[in-house]
Amino acid sequence: NYAAGVDEYLEQVERRRKLRESNHLDVASIGVESLLVAAATFKRVKNSEESLRREKERIIQLALLAVRKRYRKLGVGRQLLNFLRNPIVVGEYDALVSYVDPG
């Protein structure tokens, strides 16, 4: 169960952050949250409505795309999008969509 371990994980993240802030830099102060540069998530959307072509469309919805500030403008986000566009990764699809928050 994902939710069961979240609180424990967040406590460990906080502990490691305090270690780093106190200049205690060693293996114990580095967790996966320190190693992430970017992340993207997607899901397959079931097309339950009849389309104009009367066939089911295979849609991939980009749910999240985030890049750490210091790695922006380096093509990291573009690489993630190219990765998601690959049918070997996400399967065959007709459209890749995303809802964008203008803020």
mmCIF file of C-alpha atoms in Angstrom, residues 7-102:
data_model
loop_
_atom_site.group_PDB
_atom_site.id
_atom_site.type_symbol
_atom_site.label_atom_id
_atom_site.label_comp_id
_atom_site.label_asym_id
_atom_site.label_seq_id
_atom_site.Cartn_x
_atom_site.Cartn_y
_atom_site.Cartn_z
ATOM 1 C CA ASP A 7 4.615 9.305 6.168
ATOM 2 C CA GLU A 8 7.712 7.294 7.000
ATOM 3 C CA TYR A 9 9.342 8.269 3.705
ATOM 4 C CA LEU A 10 8.604 11.971 4.264
ATOM 5 C CA GLU A 11 10.067 11.783 7.778
ATOM 6 C CA GLN A 12 13.256 10.310 6.333
ATOM 7 C CA VAL A 13 13.379 13.038 3.669
ATOM 8 C CA GLU A 14 13.081 15.700 6.381
ATOM 9 C CA ARG A 15 15.820 14.041 8.464
ATOM 10 C CA ARG A 16 18.179 13.932 5.466
ATOM 11 C CA ARG A 17 17.403 17.570 4.588
ATOM 12 C CA LYS A 18 18.337 18.663 8.121
ATOM 13 C CA LEU A 19 21.584 16.680 7.862
ATOM 14 C CA ARG A 20 22.473 18.435 4.591
ATOM 15 C CA GLU A 21 21.580 21.856 6.005
ATOM 16 C CA SER A 22 23.927 21.241 8.942
ATOM 17 C CA ASN A 23 26.726 20.515 6.417
ATOM 18 C CA HIS A 24 26.727 16.835 7.313
ATOM 19 C CA LEU A 25 27.300 15.555 3.782
ATOM 20 C CA ASP A 26 27.727 11.818 3.550
ATOM 21 C CA VAL A 27 25.818 8.823 2.215
ATOM 22 C CA ALA A 28 23.265 9.053 5.053
ATOM 23 C CA SER A 29 22.233 12.566 3.943
ATOM 24 C CA ILE A 30 21.581 11.624 0.317
ATOM 25 C CA GLY A 31 18.297 10.040 -0.684
ATOM 26 C CA VAL A 32 16.476 9.573 -3.946
ATOM 27 C CA GLU A 33 14.955 13.050 -3.561
ATOM 28 C CA SER A 34 18.470 14.506 -3.909
ATOM 29 C CA LEU A 35 19.190 12.551 -7.070
ATOM 30 C CA LEU A 36 16.068 13.419 -9.063
ATOM 31 C CA VAL A 37 16.568 15.963 -11.830
ATOM 32 C CA ALA A 38 13.155 15.645 -13.469
ATOM 33 C CA ALA A 39 10.025 13.506 -13.450
ATOM 34 C CA ALA A 40 7.120 12.775 -15.756
ATOM 35 C CA THR A 41 3.999 10.679 -15.300
ATOM 36 C CA PHE A 42 1.383 9.592 -17.794
ATOM 37 C CA LYS A 43 -1.702 7.451 -18.011
ATOM 38 C CA ARG A 44 -3.754 5.810 -20.706
ATOM 39 C CA VAL A 45 -7.143 7.468 -21.071
ATOM 40 C CA LYS A 46 -10.091 5.296 -22.003
ATOM 41 C CA ASN A 47 -12.135 6.922 -24.745
ATOM 42 C CA SER A 48 -15.661 5.985 -23.774
ATOM 43 C CA GLU A 49 -17.430 8.355 -26.155
ATOM 44 C CA GLU A 50 -18.026 7.636 -29.812
ATOM 45 C CA SER A 51 -15.499 9.547 -31.873
ATOM 46 C CA LEU A 52 -16.291 11.032 -35.242
ATOM 47 C CA ARG A 53 -14.524 8.091 -36.868
ATOM 48 C CA ARG A 54 -16.574 5.635 -34.765
ATOM 49 C CA GLU A 55 -13.527 3.931 -33.381
ATOM 50 C CA LYS A 56 -11.832 4.049 -30.023
ATOM 51 C CA GLU A 57 -8.889 6.417 -29.848
ATOM 52 C CA ARG A 58 -5.819 5.430 -27.863
ATOM 53 C CA ILE A 59 -4.881 8.494 -25.832
ATOM 54 C CA ILE A 60 -1.891 9.036 -23.571
ATOM 55 C CA GLN A 61 -2.359 11.860 -21.044
ATOM 56 C CA LEU A 62 0.727 13.550 -19.651
ATOM 57 C CA ALA A 63 -0.205 14.081 -16.002
ATOM 58 C CA LEU A 64 2.992 15.621 -14.619
ATOM 59 C CA LEU A 65 6.209 17.036 -16.022
ATOM 60 C CA ALA A 66 8.629 18.727 -13.639
ATOM 61 C CA VAL A 67 12.286 19.740 -13.921
ATOM 62 C CA ARG A 68 14.380 21.163 -11.087
ATOM 63 C CA LYS A 69 15.104 24.856 -11.573
ATOM 64 C CA ARG A 70 18.839 24.520 -12.007
ATOM 65 C CA TYR A 71 18.349 21.954 -14.800
ATOM 66 C CA ARG A 72 15.780 23.925 -16.798
ATOM 67 C CA LYS A 73 16.664 25.182 -20.286
ATOM 68 C CA LEU A 74 19.055 22.235 -20.712
ATOM 69 C CA GLY A 75 16.683 20.008 -22.691
ATOM 70 C CA VAL A 76 15.835 17.669 -19.821
ATOM 71 C CA GLY A 77 12.071 18.182 -20.185
ATOM 72 C CA ARG A 78 12.333 17.745 -23.943
ATOM 73 C CA GLN A 79 14.156 14.448 -23.413
ATOM 74 C CA LEU A 80 11.379 13.235 -21.109
ATOM 75 C CA LEU A 81 8.737 14.183 -23.684
ATOM 76 C CA ASN A 82 10.664 12.398 -26.433
ATOM 77 C CA PHE A 83 10.864 9.356 -24.178
ATOM 78 C CA LEU A 84 7.081 9.444 -23.652
ATOM 79 C CA ARG A 85 6.463 9.796 -27.383
ATOM 80 C CA ASN A 86 8.168 6.452 -27.966
ATOM 81 C CA PRO A 87 5.568 3.685 -28.534
ATOM 82 C CA ILE A 88 7.993 1.147 -27.075
ATOM 83 C CA VAL A 89 7.690 2.986 -23.742
ATOM 84 C CA VAL A 90 3.982 3.867 -23.630
ATOM 85 C CA GLY A 91 2.487 1.529 -26.211
ATOM 86 C CA GLU A 92 0.678 2.418 -29.401
ATOM 87 C CA TYR A 93 -1.324 5.643 -29.224
ATOM 88 C CA ASP A 94 -3.251 8.055 -31.430
ATOM 89 C CA ALA A 95 -2.721 11.207 -29.363
ATOM 90 C CA LEU A 96 -0.548 12.508 -26.530
ATOM 91 C CA VAL A 97 -2.399 15.196 -24.570
ATOM 92 C CA SER A 98 -1.725 17.402 -21.573
ATOM 93 C CA TYR A 99 -3.726 19.919 -19.601
ATOM 94 C CA VAL A 100 -1.500 22.892 -18.903
ATOM 95 C CA ASP A 101 -1.719 25.163 -15.880
ATOM 96 C CA PRO A 102 -0.762 28.655 -17.090
#
